[in-house]
């Protein structure tokens, strides 16, 4: 236990959550990986246990716990070896729900946040578009105000929980001529006429449903606007820091899982009359990998602690995602190599882990975009400030 960040209560939570995952989730993972559909009952069980409410206010059914409970939640989800299942859970709890909690008014929180914490409603966050990808400011989806309604037209893609969710948090241009300053955030019920979703076939994250979503004259009441009109871009940017830290934490956790599994394999696998954990080339490579992962983990913990204190860590969170996902990919690639031909077999965990890990440097802002953000801050003196709300 790292006592600088984790208390005995944290570790008790880790133990109980790990046991919950082994009992309630792991027996179903292979099925969900094959079907691409996570059955509804598990969302409700997560809700019953309070796992979706770790960092949300008690008045909506949350537990209002510190950020390191969330860190544990993310780490343990990575260690059951289904990036897709993990993504479905944290995209609901920390992408969709974060916007509902931060920008939603009281009526929206009562209706959506409470039901999200209980597992009754599943949310998704709709930002990326087919023509835009990481270019958030260049989005084309519009929300035109007509009387007491907004009419949404456009499309989104790569949306986790995009097929089976109950509501969508949607970014759209309310004043396209203002570009980034003309963007707003809305909450939209799945059964609203004009919404259609197409399930995407992915290399990894097979258990999660990822969709391209079309909006064809979708009418919603003006009360579904979240926060202020025109403030959508700073809201999104503000929460991107959290998303990127989440993906950094995910990366160091899955790399740790790969190292733990590989070490056990090395202690059991024999070649040339001895177990392969005695071969210097493998031992030293393993030492290098473990050192890199430990450095990433400590860096990520320190950023989480600063975020918990209210520091706007957009630069550090971008660095976390950039480096941690790179390290995870490299570590998992080498760990698979340690297993030789068995690493290439689907019966062994590293084949799935390798595929799932590859999304790390792509989703939530590509590594190329993150490098430019970091370069702007370090070289050009660019400052990013949080939204007022």
PDB file of C-alpha atoms in Angstrom, residues 87-88 90-91 95 123-135 155-163 165 168-169 190 196-205 208-215 240 243 247 359 362-366:
ATOM      1  CA  UNK A  87     -14.555   1.557 -20.757  1.00  0.00           C
ATOM      2  CA  UNK A  88     -18.316   1.060 -20.642  1.00  0.00           C
ATOM      3  CA  UNK A  90     -15.981   4.537 -16.657  1.00  0.00           C
ATOM      4  CA  UNK A  91     -17.400   6.268 -19.747  1.00  0.00           C
ATOM      5  CA  UNK A  95     -17.679  11.077 -19.005  1.00  0.00           C
ATOM      6  CA  UNK A 123     -25.238   7.545 -20.293  1.00  0.00           C
ATOM      7  CA  UNK A 124     -22.867   8.271 -23.159  1.00  0.00           C
ATOM      8  CA  UNK A 125     -20.912  11.364 -24.148  1.00  0.00           C
ATOM      9  CA  UNK A 126     -21.185  12.461 -27.791  1.00  0.00           C
ATOM     10  CA  UNK A 127     -18.366  14.756 -28.916  1.00  0.00           C
ATOM     11  CA  UNK A 128     -16.240  13.178 -31.699  1.00  0.00           C
ATOM     12  CA  UNK A 129     -17.562  13.398 -35.250  1.00  0.00           C
ATOM     13  CA  UNK A 130     -16.820  11.466 -38.465  1.00  0.00           C
ATOM     14  CA  UNK A 131     -15.239  14.513 -40.088  1.00  0.00           C
ATOM     15  CA  UNK A 132     -13.530  15.916 -37.019  1.00  0.00           C
ATOM     16  CA  UNK A 133     -11.994  13.333 -34.686  1.00  0.00           C
ATOM     17  CA  UNK A 134      -9.776  15.253 -32.267  1.00  0.00           C
ATOM     18  CA  UNK A 135     -10.771  18.605 -33.808  1.00  0.00           C
ATOM     19  CA  UNK A 155     -23.606  12.916 -36.415  1.00  0.00           C
ATOM     20  CA  UNK A 156     -21.155  11.602 -33.834  1.00  0.00           C
ATOM     21  CA  UNK A 157     -18.790   8.648 -33.926  1.00  0.00           C
ATOM     22  CA  UNK A 158     -16.626   6.429 -31.700  1.00  0.00           C
ATOM     23  CA  UNK A 159     -19.186   6.855 -28.899  1.00  0.00           C
ATOM     24  CA  UNK A 160     -18.771   4.371 -26.042  1.00  0.00           C
ATOM     25  CA  UNK A 161     -22.182   3.140 -24.818  1.00  0.00           C
ATOM     26  CA  UNK A 162     -23.541   4.714 -27.990  1.00  0.00           C
ATOM     27  CA  UNK A 163     -25.974   1.874 -28.767  1.00  0.00           C
ATOM     28  CA  UNK A 165     -27.348   3.896 -23.326  1.00  0.00           C
ATOM     29  CA  UNK A 168     -26.838  11.077 -24.540  1.00  0.00           C
ATOM     30  CA  UNK A 169     -24.811  14.112 -23.522  1.00  0.00           C
ATOM     31  CA  UNK A 190     -32.381   7.867 -26.296  1.00  0.00           C
ATOM     32  CA  UNK A 196     -30.266   6.315 -34.847  1.00  0.00           C
ATOM     33  CA  UNK A 197     -27.141   4.387 -33.868  1.00  0.00           C
ATOM     34  CA  UNK A 198     -24.900   2.047 -35.855  1.00  0.00           C
ATOM     35  CA  UNK A 199     -22.669  -0.332 -33.926  1.00  0.00           C
ATOM     36  CA  UNK A 200     -18.997  -0.210 -34.961  1.00  0.00           C
ATOM     37  CA  UNK A 201     -16.774  -3.284 -35.310  1.00  0.00           C
ATOM     38  CA  UNK A 202     -13.541  -2.651 -33.410  1.00  0.00           C
ATOM     39  CA  UNK A 203     -10.083  -4.194 -33.146  1.00  0.00           C
ATOM     40  CA  UNK A 204     -10.258  -4.223 -29.344  1.00  0.00           C
ATOM     41  CA  UNK A 205     -12.586  -3.137 -26.537  1.00  0.00           C
ATOM     42  CA  UNK A 208     -18.264  -2.323 -25.141  1.00  0.00           C
ATOM     43  CA  UNK A 209     -20.769  -0.986 -27.650  1.00  0.00           C
ATOM     44  CA  UNK A 210     -19.222   1.783 -29.712  1.00  0.00           C
ATOM     45  CA  UNK A 211     -21.445   3.632 -32.153  1.00  0.00           C
ATOM     46  CA  UNK A 212     -21.837   6.151 -34.891  1.00  0.00           C
ATOM     47  CA  UNK A 213     -24.919   8.188 -34.029  1.00  0.00           C
ATOM     48  CA  UNK A 214     -27.055  10.263 -36.390  1.00  0.00           C
ATOM     49  CA  UNK A 215     -29.370  13.115 -35.357  1.00  0.00           C
ATOM     50  CA  UNK A 240     -10.852  16.509 -20.828  1.00  0.00           C
ATOM     51  CA  UNK A 243     -10.618  11.987 -18.951  1.00  0.00           C
ATOM     52  CA  UNK A 247      -6.746   7.019 -19.395  1.00  0.00           C
ATOM     53  CA  UNK A 359      -6.761   2.326 -28.125  1.00  0.00           C
ATOM     54  CA  UNK A 362      -5.894   7.167 -29.825  1.00  0.00           C
ATOM     55  CA  UNK A 363      -9.043   7.692 -27.742  1.00  0.00           C
ATOM     56  CA  UNK A 364      -9.651  10.793 -25.638  1.00  0.00           C
ATOM     57  CA  UNK A 365      -7.213  12.850 -27.701  1.00  0.00           C
ATOM     58  CA  UNK A 366      -4.543  11.260 -29.854  1.00  0.00           C
TER      59      UNK A 366
END
